[in-house]
Structure formats: structure tokens, C-alpha cells
Short mmCIF file of C-alpha atoms in Angstrom, two decimals:
data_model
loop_
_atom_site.label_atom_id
_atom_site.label_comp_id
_atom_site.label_asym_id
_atom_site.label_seq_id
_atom_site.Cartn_x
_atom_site.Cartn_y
_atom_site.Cartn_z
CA UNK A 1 0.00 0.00 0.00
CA UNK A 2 1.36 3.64 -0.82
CA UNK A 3 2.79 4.81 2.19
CA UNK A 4 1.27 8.25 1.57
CA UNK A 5 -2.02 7.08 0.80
CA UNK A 6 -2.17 5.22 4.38
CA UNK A 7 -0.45 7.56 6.75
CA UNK A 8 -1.84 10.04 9.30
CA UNK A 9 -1.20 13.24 7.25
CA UNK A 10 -1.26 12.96 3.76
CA UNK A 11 -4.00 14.02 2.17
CA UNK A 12 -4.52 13.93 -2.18
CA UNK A 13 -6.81 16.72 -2.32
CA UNK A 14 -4.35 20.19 -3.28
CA UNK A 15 -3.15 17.88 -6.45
CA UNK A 16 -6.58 17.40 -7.83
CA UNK A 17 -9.30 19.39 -6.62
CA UNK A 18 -10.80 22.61 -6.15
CA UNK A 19 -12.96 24.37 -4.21
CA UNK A 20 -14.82 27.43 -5.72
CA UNK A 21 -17.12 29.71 -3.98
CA UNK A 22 -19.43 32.04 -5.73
CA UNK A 23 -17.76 35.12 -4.77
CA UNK A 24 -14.72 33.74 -6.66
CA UNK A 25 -12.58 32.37 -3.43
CA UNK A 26 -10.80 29.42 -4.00
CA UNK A 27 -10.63 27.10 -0.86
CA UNK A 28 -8.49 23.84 -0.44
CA UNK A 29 -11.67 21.72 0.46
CA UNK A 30 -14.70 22.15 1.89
CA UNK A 31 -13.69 20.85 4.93
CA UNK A 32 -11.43 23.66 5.88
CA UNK A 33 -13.08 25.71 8.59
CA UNK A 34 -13.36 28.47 11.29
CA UNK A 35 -9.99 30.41 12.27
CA UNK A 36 -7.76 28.77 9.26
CA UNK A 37 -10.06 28.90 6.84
CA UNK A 38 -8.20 31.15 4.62
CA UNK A 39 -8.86 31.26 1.14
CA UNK A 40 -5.89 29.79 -1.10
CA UNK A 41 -6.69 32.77 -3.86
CA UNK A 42 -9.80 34.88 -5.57
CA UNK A 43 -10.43 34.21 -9.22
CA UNK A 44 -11.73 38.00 -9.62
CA UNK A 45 -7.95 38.18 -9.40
CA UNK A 46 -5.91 35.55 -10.19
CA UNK A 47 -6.90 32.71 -12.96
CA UNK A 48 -7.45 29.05 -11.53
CA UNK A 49 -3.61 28.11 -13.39
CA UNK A 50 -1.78 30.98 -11.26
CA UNK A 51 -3.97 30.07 -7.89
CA UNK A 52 -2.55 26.17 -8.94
CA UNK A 53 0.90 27.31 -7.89
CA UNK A 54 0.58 30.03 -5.47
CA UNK A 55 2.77 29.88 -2.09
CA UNK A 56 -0.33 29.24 -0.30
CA UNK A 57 -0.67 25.88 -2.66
CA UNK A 58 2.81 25.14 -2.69
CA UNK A 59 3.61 25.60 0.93
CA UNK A 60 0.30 23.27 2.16
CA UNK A 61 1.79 20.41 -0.93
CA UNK A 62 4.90 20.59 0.97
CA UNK A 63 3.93 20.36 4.22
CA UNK A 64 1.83 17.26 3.59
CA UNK A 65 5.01 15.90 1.54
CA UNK A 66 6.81 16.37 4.80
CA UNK A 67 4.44 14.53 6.93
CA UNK A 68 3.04 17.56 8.29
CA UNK A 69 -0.49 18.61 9.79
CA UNK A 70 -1.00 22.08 8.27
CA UNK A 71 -3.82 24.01 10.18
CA UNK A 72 -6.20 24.22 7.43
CA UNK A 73 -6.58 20.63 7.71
CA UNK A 74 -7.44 20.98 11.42
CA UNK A 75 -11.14 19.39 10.92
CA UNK A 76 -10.40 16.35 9.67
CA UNK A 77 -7.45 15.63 12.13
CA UNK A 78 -10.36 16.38 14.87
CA UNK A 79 -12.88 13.87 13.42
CA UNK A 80 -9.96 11.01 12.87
CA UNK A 81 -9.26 11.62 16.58
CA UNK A 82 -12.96 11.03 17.15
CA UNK A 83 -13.23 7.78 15.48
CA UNK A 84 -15.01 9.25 12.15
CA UNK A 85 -13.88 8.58 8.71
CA UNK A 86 -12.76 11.86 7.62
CA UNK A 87 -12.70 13.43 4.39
CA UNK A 88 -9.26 13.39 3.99
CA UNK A 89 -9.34 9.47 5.00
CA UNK A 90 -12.51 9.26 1.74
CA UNK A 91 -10.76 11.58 -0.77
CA UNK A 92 -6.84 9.09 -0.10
CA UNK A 93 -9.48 6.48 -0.91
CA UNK A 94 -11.56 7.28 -3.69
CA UNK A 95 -8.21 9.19 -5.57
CA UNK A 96 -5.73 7.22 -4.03
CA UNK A 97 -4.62 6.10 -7.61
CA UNK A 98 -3.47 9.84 -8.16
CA UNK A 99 -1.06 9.50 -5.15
CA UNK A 100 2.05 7.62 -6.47
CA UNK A 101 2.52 10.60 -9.99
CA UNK A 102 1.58 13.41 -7.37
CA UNK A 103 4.61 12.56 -4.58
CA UNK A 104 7.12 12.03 -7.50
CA UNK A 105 6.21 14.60 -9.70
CA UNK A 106 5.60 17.30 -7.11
CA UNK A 107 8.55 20.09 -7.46
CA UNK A 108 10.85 21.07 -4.62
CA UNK A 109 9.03 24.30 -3.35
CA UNK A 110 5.46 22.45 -3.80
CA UNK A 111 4.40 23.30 -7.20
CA UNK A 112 3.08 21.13 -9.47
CA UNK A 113 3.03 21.16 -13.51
CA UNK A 114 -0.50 19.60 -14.23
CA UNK A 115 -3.52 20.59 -13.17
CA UNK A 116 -6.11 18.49 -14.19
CA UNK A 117 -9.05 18.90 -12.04
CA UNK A 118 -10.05 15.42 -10.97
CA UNK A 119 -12.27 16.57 -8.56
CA UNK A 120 -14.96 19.09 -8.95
CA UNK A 121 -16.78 21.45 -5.97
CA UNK A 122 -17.83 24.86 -7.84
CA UNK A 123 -20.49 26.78 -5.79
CA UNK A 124 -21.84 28.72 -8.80
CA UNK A 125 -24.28 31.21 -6.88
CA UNK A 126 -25.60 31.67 -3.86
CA UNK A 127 -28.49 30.98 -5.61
CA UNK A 128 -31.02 29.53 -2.63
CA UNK A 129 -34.70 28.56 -1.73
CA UNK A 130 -34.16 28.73 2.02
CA UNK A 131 -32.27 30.88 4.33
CA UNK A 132 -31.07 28.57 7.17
CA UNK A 133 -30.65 29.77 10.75
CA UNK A 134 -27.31 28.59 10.70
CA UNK A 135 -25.93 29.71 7.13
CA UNK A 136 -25.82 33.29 5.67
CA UNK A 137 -25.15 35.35 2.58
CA UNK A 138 -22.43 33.66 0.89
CA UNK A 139 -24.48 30.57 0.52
CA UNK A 140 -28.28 31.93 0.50
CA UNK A 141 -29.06 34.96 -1.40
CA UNK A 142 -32.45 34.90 0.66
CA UNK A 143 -30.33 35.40 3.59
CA UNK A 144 -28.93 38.85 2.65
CA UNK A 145 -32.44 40.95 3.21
CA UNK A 146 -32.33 39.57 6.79
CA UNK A 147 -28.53 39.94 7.45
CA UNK A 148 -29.38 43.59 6.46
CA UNK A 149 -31.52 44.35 9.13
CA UNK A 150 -29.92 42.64 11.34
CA UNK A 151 -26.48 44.00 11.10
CA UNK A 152 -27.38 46.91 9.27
CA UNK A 153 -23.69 48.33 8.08
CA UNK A 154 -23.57 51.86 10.24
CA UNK A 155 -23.66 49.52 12.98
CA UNK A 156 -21.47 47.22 12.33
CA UNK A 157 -18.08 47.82 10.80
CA UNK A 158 -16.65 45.58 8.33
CA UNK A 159 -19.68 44.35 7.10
CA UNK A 160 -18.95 41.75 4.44
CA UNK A 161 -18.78 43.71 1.24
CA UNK A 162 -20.03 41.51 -1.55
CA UNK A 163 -23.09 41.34 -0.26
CA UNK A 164 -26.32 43.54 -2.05
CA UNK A 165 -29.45 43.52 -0.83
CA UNK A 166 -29.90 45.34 -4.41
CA UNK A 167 -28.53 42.15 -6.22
CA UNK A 168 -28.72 39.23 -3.40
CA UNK A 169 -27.72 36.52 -6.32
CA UNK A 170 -23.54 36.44 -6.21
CA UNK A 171 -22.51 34.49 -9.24
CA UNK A 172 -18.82 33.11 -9.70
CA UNK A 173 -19.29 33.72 -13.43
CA UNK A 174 -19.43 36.95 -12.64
CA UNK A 175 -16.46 37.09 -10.33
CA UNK A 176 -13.84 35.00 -12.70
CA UNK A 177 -11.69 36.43 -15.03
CA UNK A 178 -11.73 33.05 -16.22
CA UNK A 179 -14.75 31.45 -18.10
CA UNK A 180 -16.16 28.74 -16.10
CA UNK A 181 -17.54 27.13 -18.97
CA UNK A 182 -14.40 27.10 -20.97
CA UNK A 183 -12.31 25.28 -17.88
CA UNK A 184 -15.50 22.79 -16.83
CA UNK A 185 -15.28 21.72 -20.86
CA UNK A 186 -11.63 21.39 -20.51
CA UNK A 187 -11.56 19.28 -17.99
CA UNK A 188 -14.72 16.98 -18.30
CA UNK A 189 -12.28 14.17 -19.76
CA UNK A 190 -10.47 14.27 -16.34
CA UNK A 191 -12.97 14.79 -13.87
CA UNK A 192 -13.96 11.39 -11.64
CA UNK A 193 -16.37 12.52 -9.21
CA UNK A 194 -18.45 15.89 -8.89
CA UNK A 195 -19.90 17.47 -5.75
CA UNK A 196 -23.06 19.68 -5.85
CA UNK A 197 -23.52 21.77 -3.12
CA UNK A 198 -25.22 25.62 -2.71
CA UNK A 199 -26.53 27.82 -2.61
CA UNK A 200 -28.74 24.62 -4.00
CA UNK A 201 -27.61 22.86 -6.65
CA UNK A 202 -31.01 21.45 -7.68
CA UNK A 203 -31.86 24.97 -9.16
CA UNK A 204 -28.85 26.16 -10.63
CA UNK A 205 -28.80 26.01 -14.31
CA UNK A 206 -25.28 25.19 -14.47
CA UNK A 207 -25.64 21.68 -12.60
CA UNK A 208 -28.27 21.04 -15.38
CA UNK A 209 -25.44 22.11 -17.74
CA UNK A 210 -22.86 19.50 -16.56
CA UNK A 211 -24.92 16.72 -16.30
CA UNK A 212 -26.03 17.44 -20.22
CA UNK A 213 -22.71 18.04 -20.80
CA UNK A 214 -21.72 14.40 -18.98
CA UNK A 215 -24.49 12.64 -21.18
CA UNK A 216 -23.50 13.92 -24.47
CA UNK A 217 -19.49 13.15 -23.68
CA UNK A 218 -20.34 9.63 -22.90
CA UNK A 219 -18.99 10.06 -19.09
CA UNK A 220 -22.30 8.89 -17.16
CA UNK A 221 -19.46 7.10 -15.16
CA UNK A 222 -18.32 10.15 -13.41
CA UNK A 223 -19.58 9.72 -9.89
CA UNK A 224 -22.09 12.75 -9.07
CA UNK A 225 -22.95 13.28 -5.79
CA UNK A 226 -25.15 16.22 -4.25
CA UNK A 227 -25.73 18.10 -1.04
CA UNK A 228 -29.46 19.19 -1.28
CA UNK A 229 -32.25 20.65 0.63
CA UNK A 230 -34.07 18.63 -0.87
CA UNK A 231 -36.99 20.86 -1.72
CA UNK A 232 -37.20 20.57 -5.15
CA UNK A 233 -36.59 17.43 -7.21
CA UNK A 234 -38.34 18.91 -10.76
CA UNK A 235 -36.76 22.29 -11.61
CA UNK A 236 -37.52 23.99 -14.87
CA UNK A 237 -37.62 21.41 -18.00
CA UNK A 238 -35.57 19.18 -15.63
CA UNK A 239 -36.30 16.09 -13.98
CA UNK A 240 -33.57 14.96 -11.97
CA UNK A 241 -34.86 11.61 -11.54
CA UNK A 242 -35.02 10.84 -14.90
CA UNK A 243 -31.36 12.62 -15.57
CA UNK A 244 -29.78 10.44 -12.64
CA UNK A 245 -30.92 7.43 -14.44
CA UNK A 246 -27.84 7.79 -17.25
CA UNK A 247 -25.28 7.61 -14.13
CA UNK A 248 -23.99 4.81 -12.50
CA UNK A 249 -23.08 6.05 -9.27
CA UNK A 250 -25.60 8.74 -8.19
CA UNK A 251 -25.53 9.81 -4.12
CA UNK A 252 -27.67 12.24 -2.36
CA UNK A 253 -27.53 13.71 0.82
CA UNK A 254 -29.94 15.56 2.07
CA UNK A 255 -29.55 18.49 4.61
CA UNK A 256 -32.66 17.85 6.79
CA UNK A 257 -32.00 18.80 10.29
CA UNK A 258 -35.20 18.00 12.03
CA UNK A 259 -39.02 17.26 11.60
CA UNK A 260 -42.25 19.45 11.09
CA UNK A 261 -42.34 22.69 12.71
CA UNK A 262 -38.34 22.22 13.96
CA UNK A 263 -37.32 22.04 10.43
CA UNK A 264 -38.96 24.57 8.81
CA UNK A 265 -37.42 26.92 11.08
CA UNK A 266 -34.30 25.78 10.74
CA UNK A 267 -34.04 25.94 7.26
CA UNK A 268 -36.78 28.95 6.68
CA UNK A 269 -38.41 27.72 3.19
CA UNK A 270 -38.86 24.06 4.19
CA UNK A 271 -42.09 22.81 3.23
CA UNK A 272 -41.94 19.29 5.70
CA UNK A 273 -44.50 17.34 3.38
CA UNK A 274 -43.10 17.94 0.47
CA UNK A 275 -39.76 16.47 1.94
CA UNK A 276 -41.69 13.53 3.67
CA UNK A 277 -42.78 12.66 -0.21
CA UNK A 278 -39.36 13.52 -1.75
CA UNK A 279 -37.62 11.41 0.84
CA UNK A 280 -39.82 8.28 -0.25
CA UNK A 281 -39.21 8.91 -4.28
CA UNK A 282 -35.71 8.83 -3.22
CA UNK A 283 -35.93 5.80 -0.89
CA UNK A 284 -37.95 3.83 -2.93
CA UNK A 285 -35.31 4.83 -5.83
CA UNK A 286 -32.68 1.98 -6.44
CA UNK A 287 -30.10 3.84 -9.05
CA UNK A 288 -29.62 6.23 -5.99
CA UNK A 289 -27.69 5.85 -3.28
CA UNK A 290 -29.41 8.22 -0.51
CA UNK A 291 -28.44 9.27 3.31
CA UNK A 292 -29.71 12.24 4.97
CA UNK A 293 -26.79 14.11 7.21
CA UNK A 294 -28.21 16.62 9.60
CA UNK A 295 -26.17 19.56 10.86
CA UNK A 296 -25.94 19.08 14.40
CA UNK A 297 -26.50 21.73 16.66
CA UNK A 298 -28.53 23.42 19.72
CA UNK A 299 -31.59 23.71 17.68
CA UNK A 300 -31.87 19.85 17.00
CA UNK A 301 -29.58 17.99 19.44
CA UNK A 302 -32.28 17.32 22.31
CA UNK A 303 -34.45 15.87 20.01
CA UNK A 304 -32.17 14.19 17.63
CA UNK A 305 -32.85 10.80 18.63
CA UNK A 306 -36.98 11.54 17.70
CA UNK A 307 -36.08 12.20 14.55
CA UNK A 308 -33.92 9.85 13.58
CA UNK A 309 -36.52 7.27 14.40
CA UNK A 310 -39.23 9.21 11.82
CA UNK A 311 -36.45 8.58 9.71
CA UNK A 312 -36.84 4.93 10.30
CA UNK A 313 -40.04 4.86 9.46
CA UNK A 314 -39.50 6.56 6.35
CA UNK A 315 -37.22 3.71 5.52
CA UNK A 316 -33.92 5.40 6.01
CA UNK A 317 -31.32 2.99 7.50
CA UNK A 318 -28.53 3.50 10.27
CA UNK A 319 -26.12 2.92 7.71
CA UNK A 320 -27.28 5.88 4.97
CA UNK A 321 -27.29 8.18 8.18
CA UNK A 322 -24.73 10.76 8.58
CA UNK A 323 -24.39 11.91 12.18
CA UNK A 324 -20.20 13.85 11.12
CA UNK A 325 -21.77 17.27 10.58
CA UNK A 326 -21.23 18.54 14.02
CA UNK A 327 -21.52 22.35 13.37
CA UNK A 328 -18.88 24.25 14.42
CA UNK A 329 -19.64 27.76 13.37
CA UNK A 330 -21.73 29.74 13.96
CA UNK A 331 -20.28 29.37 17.31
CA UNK A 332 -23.75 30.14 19.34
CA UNK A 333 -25.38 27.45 17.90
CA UNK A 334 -22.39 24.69 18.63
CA UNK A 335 -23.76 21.77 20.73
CA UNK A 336 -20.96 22.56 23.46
CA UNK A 337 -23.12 25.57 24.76
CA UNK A 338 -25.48 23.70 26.79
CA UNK A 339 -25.65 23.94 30.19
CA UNK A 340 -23.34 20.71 31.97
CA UNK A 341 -27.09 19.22 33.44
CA UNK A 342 -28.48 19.46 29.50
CA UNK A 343 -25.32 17.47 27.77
CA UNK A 344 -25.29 14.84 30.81
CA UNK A 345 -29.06 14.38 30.24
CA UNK A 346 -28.02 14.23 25.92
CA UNK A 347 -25.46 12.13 26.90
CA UNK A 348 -27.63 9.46 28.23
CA UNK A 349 -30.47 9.90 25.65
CA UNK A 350 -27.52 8.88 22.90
CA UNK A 351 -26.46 6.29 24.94
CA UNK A 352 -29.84 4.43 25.72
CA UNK A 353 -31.28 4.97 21.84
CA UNK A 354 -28.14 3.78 20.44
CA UNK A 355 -28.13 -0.02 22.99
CA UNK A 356 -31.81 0.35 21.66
CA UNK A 357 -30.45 -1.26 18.44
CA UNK A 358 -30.16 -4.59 16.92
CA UNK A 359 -26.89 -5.82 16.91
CA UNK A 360 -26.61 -5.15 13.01
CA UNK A 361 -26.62 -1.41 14.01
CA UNK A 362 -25.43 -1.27 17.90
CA UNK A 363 -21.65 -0.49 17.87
CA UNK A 364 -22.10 1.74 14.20
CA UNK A 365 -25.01 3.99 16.21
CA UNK A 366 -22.75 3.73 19.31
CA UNK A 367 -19.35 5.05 17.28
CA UNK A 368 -21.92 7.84 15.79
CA UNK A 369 -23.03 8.85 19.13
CA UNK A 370 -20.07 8.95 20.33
CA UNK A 371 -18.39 11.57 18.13
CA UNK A 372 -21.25 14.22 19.14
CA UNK A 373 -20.91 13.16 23.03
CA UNK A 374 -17.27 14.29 22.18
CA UNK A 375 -17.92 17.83 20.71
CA UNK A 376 -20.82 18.18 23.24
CA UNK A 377 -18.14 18.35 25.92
CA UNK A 378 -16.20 20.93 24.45
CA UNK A 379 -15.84 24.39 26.12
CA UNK A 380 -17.86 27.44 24.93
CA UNK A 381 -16.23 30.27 23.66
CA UNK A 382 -16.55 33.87 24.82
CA UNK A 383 -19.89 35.74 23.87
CA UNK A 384 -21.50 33.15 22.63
CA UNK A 385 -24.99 33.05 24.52
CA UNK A 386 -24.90 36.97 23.99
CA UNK A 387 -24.82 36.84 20.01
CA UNK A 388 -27.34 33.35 20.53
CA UNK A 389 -30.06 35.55 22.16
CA UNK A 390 -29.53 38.71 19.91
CA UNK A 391 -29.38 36.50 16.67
CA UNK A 392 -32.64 34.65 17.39
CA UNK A 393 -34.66 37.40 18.94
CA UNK A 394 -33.88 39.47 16.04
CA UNK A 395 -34.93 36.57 13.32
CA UNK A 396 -37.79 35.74 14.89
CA UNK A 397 -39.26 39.45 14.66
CA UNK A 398 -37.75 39.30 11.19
CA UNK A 399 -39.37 35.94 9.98
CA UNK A 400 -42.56 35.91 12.65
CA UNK A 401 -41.46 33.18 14.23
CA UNK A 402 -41.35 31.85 17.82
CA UNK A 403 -38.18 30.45 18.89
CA UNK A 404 -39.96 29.74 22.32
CA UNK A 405 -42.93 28.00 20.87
CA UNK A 406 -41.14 25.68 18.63
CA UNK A 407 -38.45 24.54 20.76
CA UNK A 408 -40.05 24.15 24.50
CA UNK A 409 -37.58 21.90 25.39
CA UNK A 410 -34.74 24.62 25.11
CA UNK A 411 -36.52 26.98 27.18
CA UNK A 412 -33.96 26.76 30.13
CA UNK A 413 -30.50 27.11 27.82
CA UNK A 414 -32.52 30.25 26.44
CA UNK A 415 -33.12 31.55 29.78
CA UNK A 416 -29.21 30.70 30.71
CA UNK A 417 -28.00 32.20 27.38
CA UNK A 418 -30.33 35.83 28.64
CA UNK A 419 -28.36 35.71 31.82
CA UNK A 420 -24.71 34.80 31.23
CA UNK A 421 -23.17 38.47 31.67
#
């Protein structure tokens, strides 16, 4: 086995990926988060070739080469130590073939001749139909009306500056100097796997693009695979069910968090019976491979277990659940707020549903479990319950919602976060 491909460190990713946001940022991965999450360049200013070999690229090529654990890659290193399969564990996998020409044909200082993109992850638009509690601007143009009143920009300095309330739609076409289109043709003969992710992806014209694009290059083996909302399976002239038929290897993940009333707040612009019926096409579908992966946090974690048995009964399985999207930021929503009495009482609630299993699913539920118990206990930061109470207070005026009569059961962490000085 390649030494690279097996070892603690290493990860494939910087030699055949990119990530592309739609204000033109270029990111290593997806997975790279909170304080380190720097971008590696900005296509408004740089095109994807020079971004390829920047010192940001070359020095995080060289410090994998080296055995190194750069702090971009932070996440993942957190979620190994936590027993879950991380990304970079899944992307040494599924492009672990790549490994052996990237190590011996990587230059001295970290640059590296070819770039054929392997691996696709372009966020075309913030193009959105919800605007979830725990997501903003950048990813939901339905989010920047509210982010507007919220932080309105005389009152808060720095206010991000691509956002418009005039134009809420940010498009990467139109912050690339180079044409998307032009380096998405040039590289379809490469490409392996593509992720779709938001904004969502099921009404962008441009994933409706690729997949046409797919069909009529003869590649329906490239494996597509989709982060959705899963609000809209029909968009347009488009039937995705009927264009995920030409693939072989189709998977969808749906970002559900909760059920009924829970979940339409979470993700304002849920409509929970038309997921209840899209989750059944999609169950009942076999060309698809389908999970749902909740984000977990304080709006869903004390009544996580209830909902992953309505899951059950929808006909989801333990194994097509995905219980590694801890959320980490926005900080006042991280599970490791609660109050010590609330995470021993989660604790146990894990515990008891997961020995509630049959032995099939015991120790995988357990291992799950066990991973959230472990973020649960982290510590807080700073000003966290203040920005928790101002943040939701000032949505639910916004939206005309009730925070307090759709989650009962977090009436006492509300009542903490109001009094923590």
C-alpha cells in the first residue's frame, strides 16, 4: 500500500481538486473551517492556473510531503481523533490512484506542472430557496435581506462587502476572469467525481449544464454526488430523476435537520410534506444511493434521537445516516453551549437509543453517538450566549417566528443564554 495514501497526514486533495465559492474564493476543500479557513486565492484576481501554484498551494503540498499537519486541515485531524472517517481518510481512498505521480512529480518548493481537475466542488451562486438559521449570505441569497436588518452596516463595521441587498444573487461567473464554462469543458475528460452543493444545486442552471454536458461526452461514469435541501426534485424542464438514471453512481444527501415545525425553522423555506414525499421517491429509488446528514447543533440535538426514528419509518437505514456534521460555526449554535445538566441528560439519551439497536446497528449507532458526546463536551467560547439571544430574537421578529414556541424543550439554555453576563 502507498505509504502516503495510508499515513496520518497525507492528504490527495491540493493535487486534484478545487474548491470554488461564488464570490470567486478558492478554498483547499470544503472541509477547511473556522480560524484557518483562509482562502488559497480569488479568481476575480488571479486565474485558476496561477492560484494552482501560489505559495499558499505550494507551501500546504509541501507540508503534507513532509508529513506535516497544516492548520487548514485541522477538521479532519479532529474527526480522525474522534473515530469518524474523515474526508481526507474518503478523498486518499476514492483518488488514491493519483497518489504515487503526485509525490514524485511534485517540485521542490510544492508546485506542481498539471492541473487536471479530478475533482470538482464549484459553488456557482448563492443561488437559494431557504435561508437557514445557521448559514448566511455567501451561501443563500435569501439570507442577505435579513442579514441587512440585522447587522445593518452603520452599525457594524466591516460588514462583508459583496453582499447587495440590491442584487442578493452572487454568481462566480461573474467574479472569474476566467470562463467557467471554458475550464469545466476542458476538464470533463479528467474529472472522476463531482460534488453539488449551494446555494442549492437542484436549481442552478449550471448543474443542469454539466450533467447534459456528462451525457452527451459519454462520461455517465463520473460519480455525481449532491448536497441538497431537498426541496425541489423537478426544476424547470428538468427532472432529476429521470437525468440520474444515465449515471452509474448517483448519491444524495440531504440536509434535513429535524421534523415538522423544527425544520422549517431551521431551514426557513422548508415545506416538511413535500420532503416527507421527496424522501420516499428517493428511498424507494434503487439507481440512488441516498443518506440524509443533519447539521448538528442546539436547535436539534435534544431531540435528535426523535427524529432519527421518523427517519426509520420513512425507511432510512442506520447505515445511509450521517451523524459527522457537528456544526462548528456559527459558534452560538455549537452543541458545546449547553448547560453541563443538559449534555449529561443528551449524553444518556444517545447512549440508551443507540443499545436500543439490533446488533446489526449497535456499535455503528454507538461510534456515531459517540463523536457528538465528544464535541458536546467541548468548552464554549466567549460571547457566545450573547450573540445566541440577539441573533434569534432578532430573526424571529424578522421571519414571525417563535423560537420559544417551537423549541419548549430549550426553554432553560434560552433563559441561561439571557443571563450569562
Amino acid at each position: 500500500m502507498n505509504k502516503h495514501k495510508s499515513n496520518k497526514t497525507f492528504c490527495i486533495i491540493p493535487w486534484v481538486h478545487y474548491n470554488i465559492w461564488p464570490n470567486g474564493h478558492v478554498y483547499q476543500c470544503c472541509i477547511t473551517t473556522g480560524e484557518f479557513a483562509r482562502a488559497m486565492g480569488n479568481l476575480s484576481k488571479n486565474t485558476m492556473e496561477e492560484i494552482w501554484n501560489n505559495n499558499r498551494y505550494k507551501e500546504l503540498r509541501t507540508q503534507l510531503l513532509n508529513n506535516e499537519k497544516p492548520n487548514s486541515c485541522t477538521k479532519c485531524y479532529e474527526q480522525e481523533d474522534n473515530g469518524i472517517i474523515s474526508f481526507r481518510q474518503n478523498a486518499n481512498n476514492m483518488f488514491g490512484h493519483h497518489i504515487d505521480k503526485a509525490v514524485n512529480n511534485t517540485n521542490k518548493d510544492g508546485s506542481y506542472d498539471e492541473m487536471k481537475l479530478v475533482y470538482w466542488d464549484f459553488r456557482f451562486s448563492n443561488l437559494c430557496n431557504m435561508k437557514c438559521r445557521m448559514c448566511g449570505p455567501y451561501l443563500s441569497c435569501m439570507w442577505v435581506a435579513d442579514e441587512d436588518k440585522i447587522y445593518h452596516p452603520r452599525m457594524v463595521p466591516g460588514r462583508r462587502p459583496d453582499v447587495s441587498k440590491a442584487n442578493p444573487v452572487t454568481s462566480l461567473a461573474d467574479n472569474s476572469i476566467d470562463n467557467i464554462y471554458k475550464i469545466l469543458n476542458e476538464n470533463i475528460e479528467y474529472v472522476e467525481e463531482i460534488y453539488f452543493a449551494g446555494g442549492e444545486p437542484l436549481i442552478m442552471d449550471e448543474h443542469y449544464y454539466i450533467l447534459e454536458k456528462l451525457i452527451e461526452h459519454g462520461r455517465t461514469d463520473v460519480r455525481i454526488r449532491y448536497n441538497t435541501n431537498l426541496l425541489k426534485l423537478k426544476y424547470k424542464k428538468w427532472d432529476n430523476l429521470e437525468l440520474w438514471k444515465h449515471f452509474d453512481n448517483v448519491n444524495v444527501i440531504a440536509s434535513i435537520d429535524s421534523f415538522g415545525a423544527r425544520a422549517e425553522y431551521i431551514r426557513k423555506g422548508t415545506v416538511w410534506d413535500i420532503i416527507v414525499n421527496n424522501i420516499k421517491a428517493l428511498v424507494q429509488n434503487d439507481n440512488i444511493i441516498f443518506g440524509i446528514s443533519p447539521t448538528i447543533q442546539i436547535l436539534n440535538i435534544h431531540t435528535l434521537t426523535e427524529f432519527i426514528d421518523k427517519l426509520f419509518e420513512l425507511g432510512i437505514t442506520p447505515r445511509s445516516l450521517h451523524l459527522n456534521n457537528v456544526l462548528t460555526g456559527p459558534e452560538h449554535y455549537h452543541i458545546n453551549t449547553l448547560r453541563n445538566e443538559d449534555k449529561e441528560y443528551i449524553k444518556q439519551q444517545l447512549i440508551d437509543h443507540a443499545n436500543s439497536m439490533t446488533t446489526d446497528y449497535k456499535k455503528e449507532m454507538q461510534n456515531k453517538y459517540n463523536s457528538i458526546i465528544t464535541y458536546m463536551n467541548g468548552t464554549p467560547k466567549p460571547n457566545v450566549y450573547k450573540t445566541f439571544v440577539f441573533t434569534t430574537h432578532k430573526l424571529d421578529v424578522i421571519r414571525n417566528e417563535s423560537f420559544d414556541a417551537v423549541f419548549p424543550e430549550l426553554a432553560s439554555h434560552y433563559e441561561y443564554a439571557r443571563n450569562i453576563k
